[in-house]
Amino acid sequence: QVQLVASGGGLVQAGGSLRLSCAASGRTFSTAAMAWFRSAPGKEREFVAFITGRGSTTYAESVKGRFTFSRDNAKNTMYLQMNSLKPEDTAVYYCAAAFKVYFGGGYYSASEYDYWGQGTQVTVSS
């Protein structure tokens, strides 16, 4: 089992920045593929970013160039640095983990992930 705790959300003005954190425990963190998803009111859960155990990253087109995903395996923690925030970034952000190298449904699919954090609210004002 893996336990994930997300933190770092808050209220910021458009153009501002936040850094989200996700702390993991319970299983070898370095072997897990990790992702961030977000959920806005009335919308399906949306893929945001993906990172492999070795640190290779992939981003949704909507956040590319603005968000940076990183991990510190020694601290069992991953981070999402969010810059140039827009009102449409407003959502609850969830971290997720999967212990696999092959994603039959795609790494962007929420159903591929076995472990989830509780979510942290990000609100961006115009």
mmCIF file with all atom_site columns, C-alpha atoms in Angstrom:
data_model
loop_
_atom_site.group_PDB
_atom_site.id
_atom_site.type_symbol
_atom_site.label_atom_id
_atom_site.label_alt_id
_atom_site.label_comp_id
_atom_site.label_asym_id
_atom_site.label_entity_id
_atom_site.label_seq_id
_atom_site.pdbx_PDB_ins_code
_atom_site.Cartn_x
_atom_site.Cartn_y
_atom_site.Cartn_z
_atom_site.occupancy
_atom_site.B_iso_or_equiv
_atom_site.pdbx_formal_charge
_atom_site.auth_seq_id
_atom_site.auth_comp_id
_atom_site.auth_asym_id
_atom_site.auth_atom_id
_atom_site.pdbx_PDB_model_num
ATOM 1   C CA . GLN A 1 1   ? 0.000   0.000  0.000   1.00 0.00 ? 1   GLN A CA 1
ATOM 2   C CA . VAL A 1 2   ? 0.976   3.604  -0.632  1.00 0.00 ? 2   VAL A CA 1
ATOM 3   C CA . GLN A 1 3   ? -0.346  6.642  1.182   1.00 0.00 ? 3   GLN A CA 1
ATOM 4   C CA . LEU A 1 4   ? -0.217  10.013 -0.585  1.00 0.00 ? 4   LEU A CA 1
ATOM 5   C CA . VAL A 1 5   ? -0.780  13.420 1.002   1.00 0.00 ? 5   VAL A CA 1
ATOM 6   C CA . ALA A 1 6   ? -1.121  16.485 -1.224  1.00 0.00 ? 6   ALA A CA 1
ATOM 7   C CA . SER A 1 7   ? -0.567  20.014 0.025   1.00 0.00 ? 7   SER A CA 1
ATOM 8   C CA . GLY A 1 8   ? 0.329   23.524 -1.115  1.00 0.00 ? 8   GLY A CA 1
ATOM 9   C CA . GLY A 1 9   ? -2.896  24.724 -2.694  1.00 0.00 ? 9   GLY A CA 1
ATOM 10  C CA . GLY A 1 10  ? -4.308  28.169 -2.100  1.00 0.00 ? 10  GLY A CA 1
ATOM 11  C CA . LEU A 1 11  ? -5.724  31.353 -3.607  1.00 0.00 ? 11  LEU A CA 1
ATOM 12  C CA . VAL A 1 12  ? -3.623  33.380 -6.045  1.00 0.00 ? 12  VAL A CA 1
ATOM 13  C CA . GLN A 1 13  ? -4.172  36.080 -8.642  1.00 0.00 ? 13  GLN A CA 1
ATOM 14  C CA . ALA A 1 14  ? -3.859  35.344 -12.339 1.00 0.00 ? 14  ALA A CA 1
ATOM 15  C CA . GLY A 1 15  ? -0.201  35.328 -13.315 1.00 0.00 ? 15  GLY A CA 1
ATOM 16  C CA . GLY A 1 16  ? 0.904   34.150 -9.887  1.00 0.00 ? 16  GLY A CA 1
ATOM 17  C CA . SER A 1 17  ? 2.604   30.944 -8.785  1.00 0.00 ? 17  SER A CA 1
ATOM 18  C CA . LEU A 1 18  ? 2.080   28.022 -6.423  1.00 0.00 ? 18  LEU A CA 1
ATOM 19  C CA . ARG A 1 19  ? 4.063   24.901 -5.621  1.00 0.00 ? 19  ARG A CA 1
ATOM 20  C CA . LEU A 1 20  ? 2.138   21.752 -4.785  1.00 0.00 ? 20  LEU A CA 1
ATOM 21  C CA . SER A 1 21  ? 3.713   18.873 -2.871  1.00 0.00 ? 21  SER A CA 1
ATOM 22  C CA . CYS A 1 22  ? 2.790   15.216 -2.572  1.00 0.00 ? 22  CYS A CA 1
ATOM 23  C CA . ALA A 1 23  ? 4.386   13.163 0.194   1.00 0.00 ? 23  ALA A CA 1
ATOM 24  C CA . ALA A 1 24  ? 4.369   9.373  -0.109  1.00 0.00 ? 24  ALA A CA 1
ATOM 25  C CA . SER A 1 25  ? 4.822   6.533  2.366   1.00 0.00 ? 25  SER A CA 1
ATOM 26  C CA . GLY A 1 26  ? 4.265   2.786  2.623   1.00 0.00 ? 26  GLY A CA 1
ATOM 27  C CA . ARG A 1 27  ? 6.091   1.448  -0.429  1.00 0.00 ? 27  ARG A CA 1
ATOM 28  C CA . THR A 1 28  ? 9.273   2.058  -2.406  1.00 0.00 ? 28  THR A CA 1
ATOM 29  C CA . PHE A 1 29  ? 8.638   5.488  -3.877  1.00 0.00 ? 29  PHE A CA 1
ATOM 30  C CA . SER A 1 30  ? 11.426  5.507  -6.435  1.00 0.00 ? 30  SER A CA 1
ATOM 31  C CA . THR A 1 31  ? 9.854   2.712  -8.495  1.00 0.00 ? 31  THR A CA 1
ATOM 32  C CA . ALA A 1 32  ? 6.510   4.427  -8.973  1.00 0.00 ? 32  ALA A CA 1
ATOM 33  C CA . ALA A 1 33  ? 5.286   6.387  -11.930 1.00 0.00 ? 33  ALA A CA 1
ATOM 34  C CA . MET A 1 34  ? 3.485   9.468  -10.645 1.00 0.00 ? 34  MET A CA 1
ATOM 35  C CA . ALA A 1 35  ? 0.941   11.901 -12.020 1.00 0.00 ? 35  ALA A CA 1
ATOM 36  C CA . TRP A 1 36  ? -1.076  14.993 -11.210 1.00 0.00 ? 36  TRP A CA 1
ATOM 37  C CA . PHE A 1 37  ? -4.723  15.260 -12.166 1.00 0.00 ? 37  PHE A CA 1
ATOM 38  C CA . ARG A 1 38  ? -7.207  18.037 -11.521 1.00 0.00 ? 38  ARG A CA 1
ATOM 39  C CA . SER A 1 39  ? -10.958 18.272 -11.203 1.00 0.00 ? 39  SER A CA 1
ATOM 40  C CA . ALA A 1 40  ? -12.943 21.467 -11.711 1.00 0.00 ? 40  ALA A CA 1
ATOM 41  C CA . PRO A 1 41  ? -16.629 21.715 -10.719 1.00 0.00 ? 41  PRO A CA 1
ATOM 42  C CA . GLY A 1 42  ? -18.826 20.046 -13.305 1.00 0.00 ? 42  GLY A CA 1
ATOM 43  C CA . LYS A 1 43  ? -15.893 18.632 -15.259 1.00 0.00 ? 43  LYS A CA 1
ATOM 44  C CA . GLU A 1 44  ? -14.259 15.233 -15.578 1.00 0.00 ? 44  GLU A CA 1
ATOM 45  C CA . ARG A 1 45  ? -10.951 14.585 -13.900 1.00 0.00 ? 45  ARG A CA 1
ATOM 46  C CA . GLU A 1 46  ? -8.274  15.959 -16.220 1.00 0.00 ? 46  GLU A CA 1
ATOM 47  C CA . PHE A 1 47  ? -4.694  14.816 -16.713 1.00 0.00 ? 47  PHE A CA 1
ATOM 48  C CA . VAL A 1 48  ? -2.086  17.464 -15.867 1.00 0.00 ? 48  VAL A CA 1
ATOM 49  C CA . ALA A 1 49  ? 1.404   15.928 -15.754 1.00 0.00 ? 49  ALA A CA 1
ATOM 50  C CA . PHE A 1 50  ? 3.278   12.612 -15.580 1.00 0.00 ? 50  PHE A CA 1
ATOM 51  C CA . ILE A 1 51  ? 6.710   11.604 -14.306 1.00 0.00 ? 51  ILE A CA 1
ATOM 52  C CA . THR A 1 52  ? 8.606   8.318  -14.438 1.00 0.00 ? 52  THR A CA 1
ATOM 53  C CA . GLY A 1 53  ? 10.705  6.886  -11.635 1.00 0.00 ? 53  GLY A CA 1
ATOM 54  C CA . ARG A 1 54  ? 13.761  8.257  -13.427 1.00 0.00 ? 54  ARG A CA 1
ATOM 55  C CA . GLY A 1 55  ? 12.335  11.770 -13.703 1.00 0.00 ? 55  GLY A CA 1
ATOM 56  C CA . SER A 1 56  ? 11.188  11.978 -17.326 1.00 0.00 ? 56  SER A CA 1
ATOM 57  C CA . THR A 1 57  ? 8.120   14.218 -17.590 1.00 0.00 ? 57  THR A CA 1
ATOM 58  C CA . THR A 1 58  ? 5.129   14.711 -19.863 1.00 0.00 ? 58  THR A CA 1
ATOM 59  C CA . TYR A 1 59  ? 2.572   17.529 -19.639 1.00 0.00 ? 59  TYR A CA 1
ATOM 60  C CA . ALA A 1 60  ? -0.913  18.229 -20.829 1.00 0.00 ? 60  ALA A CA 1
ATOM 61  C CA . GLU A 1 61  ? -0.963  20.775 -23.622 1.00 0.00 ? 61  GLU A CA 1
ATOM 62  C CA . SER A 1 62  ? -2.930  23.200 -21.465 1.00 0.00 ? 62  SER A CA 1
ATOM 63  C CA . VAL A 1 63  ? -0.117  23.505 -18.885 1.00 0.00 ? 63  VAL A CA 1
ATOM 64  C CA . LYS A 1 64  ? 2.985   22.939 -21.002 1.00 0.00 ? 64  LYS A CA 1
ATOM 65  C CA . GLY A 1 65  ? 5.538   25.687 -20.501 1.00 0.00 ? 65  GLY A CA 1
ATOM 66  C CA . ARG A 1 66  ? 3.899   26.880 -17.276 1.00 0.00 ? 66  ARG A CA 1
ATOM 67  C CA . PHE A 1 67  ? 4.036   23.854 -14.936 1.00 0.00 ? 67  PHE A CA 1
ATOM 68  C CA . THR A 1 68  ? 7.084   21.829 -13.911 1.00 0.00 ? 68  THR A CA 1
ATOM 69  C CA . PHE A 1 69  ? 6.855   18.347 -12.368 1.00 0.00 ? 69  PHE A CA 1
ATOM 70  C CA . SER A 1 70  ? 9.745   17.002 -10.282 1.00 0.00 ? 70  SER A CA 1
ATOM 71  C CA . ARG A 1 71  ? 10.433  14.334 -7.670  1.00 0.00 ? 71  ARG A CA 1
ATOM 72  C CA . ASP A 1 72  ? 12.856  13.853 -4.811  1.00 0.00 ? 72  ASP A CA 1
ATOM 73  C CA . ASN A 1 73  ? 13.070  10.131 -4.164  1.00 0.00 ? 73  ASN A CA 1
ATOM 74  C CA . ALA A 1 74  ? 15.245  10.599 -1.074  1.00 0.00 ? 74  ALA A CA 1
ATOM 75  C CA . LYS A 1 75  ? 12.414  12.601 0.506   1.00 0.00 ? 75  LYS A CA 1
ATOM 76  C CA . ASN A 1 76  ? 9.595   10.468 -0.930  1.00 0.00 ? 76  ASN A CA 1
ATOM 77  C CA . THR A 1 77  ? 8.048   13.650 -2.278  1.00 0.00 ? 77  THR A CA 1
ATOM 78  C CA . MET A 1 78  ? 7.012   15.024 -5.649  1.00 0.00 ? 78  MET A CA 1
ATOM 79  C CA . TYR A 1 79  ? 6.313   18.626 -6.598  1.00 0.00 ? 79  TYR A CA 1
ATOM 80  C CA . LEU A 1 80  ? 4.302   20.568 -9.127  1.00 0.00 ? 80  LEU A CA 1
ATOM 81  C CA . GLN A 1 81  ? 5.587   24.100 -9.673  1.00 0.00 ? 81  GLN A CA 1
ATOM 82  C CA . MET A 1 82  ? 2.821   26.158 -11.264 1.00 0.00 ? 82  MET A CA 1
ATOM 83  C CA . ASN A 1 83  ? 3.678   29.502 -12.834 1.00 0.00 ? 83  ASN A CA 1
ATOM 84  C CA . SER A 1 84  ? 1.667   31.993 -14.890 1.00 0.00 ? 84  SER A CA 1
ATOM 85  C CA . LEU A 1 85  ? -1.533  30.657 -13.399 1.00 0.00 ? 85  LEU A CA 1
ATOM 86  C CA . LYS A 1 86  ? -4.823  31.287 -15.177 1.00 0.00 ? 86  LYS A CA 1
ATOM 87  C CA . PRO A 1 87  ? -8.400  31.274 -13.849 1.00 0.00 ? 87  PRO A CA 1
ATOM 88  C CA . GLU A 1 88  ? -9.042  28.098 -15.847 1.00 0.00 ? 88  GLU A CA 1
ATOM 89  C CA . ASP A 1 89  ? -6.418  26.345 -13.699 1.00 0.00 ? 89  ASP A CA 1
ATOM 90  C CA . THR A 1 90  ? -8.841  26.545 -10.764 1.00 0.00 ? 90  THR A CA 1
ATOM 91  C CA . ALA A 1 91  ? -9.530  22.994 -9.574  1.00 0.00 ? 91  ALA A CA 1
ATOM 92  C CA . VAL A 1 92  ? -8.834  20.411 -6.913  1.00 0.00 ? 92  VAL A CA 1
ATOM 93  C CA . TYR A 1 93  ? -5.445  18.888 -7.712  1.00 0.00 ? 93  TYR A CA 1
ATOM 94  C CA . TYR A 1 94  ? -4.770  15.220 -6.978  1.00 0.00 ? 94  TYR A CA 1
ATOM 95  C CA . CYS A 1 95  ? -1.499  13.302 -6.966  1.00 0.00 ? 95  CYS A CA 1
ATOM 96  C CA . ALA A 1 96  ? -1.517  9.656  -8.017  1.00 0.00 ? 96  ALA A CA 1
ATOM 97  C CA . ALA A 1 97  ? 0.890   6.700  -8.217  1.00 0.00 ? 97  ALA A CA 1
ATOM 98  C CA . ALA A 1 98  ? 1.156   3.555  -10.316 1.00 0.00 ? 98  ALA A CA 1
ATOM 99  C CA . PHE A 1 99  ? 3.666   0.712  -10.061 1.00 0.00 ? 99  PHE A CA 1
ATOM 100 C CA . LYS A 1 100 ? 3.917   -0.171 -13.718 1.00 0.00 ? 100 LYS A CA 1
ATOM 101 C CA . VAL A 1 101 ? 5.941   0.605  -16.805 1.00 0.00 ? 101 VAL A CA 1
ATOM 102 C CA . TYR A 1 102 ? 3.257   -0.224 -19.353 1.00 0.00 ? 102 TYR A CA 1
ATOM 103 C CA . PHE A 1 103 ? 0.043   1.789  -19.402 1.00 0.00 ? 103 PHE A CA 1
ATOM 104 C CA . GLY A 1 104 ? -2.500  -0.057 -21.517 1.00 0.00 ? 104 GLY A CA 1
ATOM 105 C CA . GLY A 1 105 ? -4.995  2.776  -21.238 1.00 0.00 ? 105 GLY A CA 1
ATOM 106 C CA . GLY A 1 106 ? -2.377  5.525  -21.411 1.00 0.00 ? 106 GLY A CA 1
ATOM 107 C CA . TYR A 1 107 ? -0.549  7.340  -18.632 1.00 0.00 ? 107 TYR A CA 1
ATOM 108 C CA . TYR A 1 108 ? -3.081  10.170 -19.016 1.00 0.00 ? 108 TYR A CA 1
ATOM 109 C CA . SER A 1 109 ? -5.951  7.910  -17.912 1.00 0.00 ? 109 SER A CA 1
ATOM 110 C CA . ALA A 1 110 ? -6.983  8.195  -14.271 1.00 0.00 ? 110 ALA A CA 1
ATOM 111 C CA . SER A 1 111 ? -8.065  4.549  -14.222 1.00 0.00 ? 111 SER A CA 1
ATOM 112 C CA . GLU A 1 112 ? -4.435  3.451  -14.612 1.00 0.00 ? 112 GLU A CA 1
ATOM 113 C CA . TYR A 1 113 ? -3.480  4.719  -11.149 1.00 0.00 ? 113 TYR A CA 1
ATOM 114 C CA . ASP A 1 114 ? -3.878  2.663  -7.988  1.00 0.00 ? 114 ASP A CA 1
ATOM 115 C CA . TYR A 1 115 ? -3.112  5.219  -5.286  1.00 0.00 ? 115 TYR A CA 1
ATOM 116 C CA . TRP A 1 116 ? -4.430  8.748  -4.825  1.00 0.00 ? 116 TRP A CA 1
ATOM 117 C CA . GLY A 1 117 ? -3.914  11.656 -2.504  1.00 0.00 ? 117 GLY A CA 1
ATOM 118 C CA . GLN A 1 118 ? -6.801  13.538 -0.932  1.00 0.00 ? 118 GLN A CA 1
ATOM 119 C CA . GLY A 1 119 ? -6.513  16.572 -3.204  1.00 0.00 ? 119 GLY A CA 1
ATOM 120 C CA . THR A 1 120 ? -5.627  20.209 -2.602  1.00 0.00 ? 120 THR A CA 1
ATOM 121 C CA . GLN A 1 121 ? -7.649  23.203 -3.787  1.00 0.00 ? 121 GLN A CA 1
ATOM 122 C CA . VAL A 1 122 ? -6.117  25.722 -6.185  1.00 0.00 ? 122 VAL A CA 1
ATOM 123 C CA . THR A 1 123 ? -8.101  28.889 -6.897  1.00 0.00 ? 123 THR A CA 1
ATOM 124 C CA . VAL A 1 124 ? -6.903  31.508 -9.384  1.00 0.00 ? 124 VAL A CA 1
ATOM 125 C CA . SER A 1 125 ? -8.704  34.850 -9.428  1.00 0.00 ? 125 SER A CA 1
ATOM 126 C CA . SER A 1 126 ? -8.960  37.036 -12.520 1.00 0.00 ? 126 SER A CA 1
#
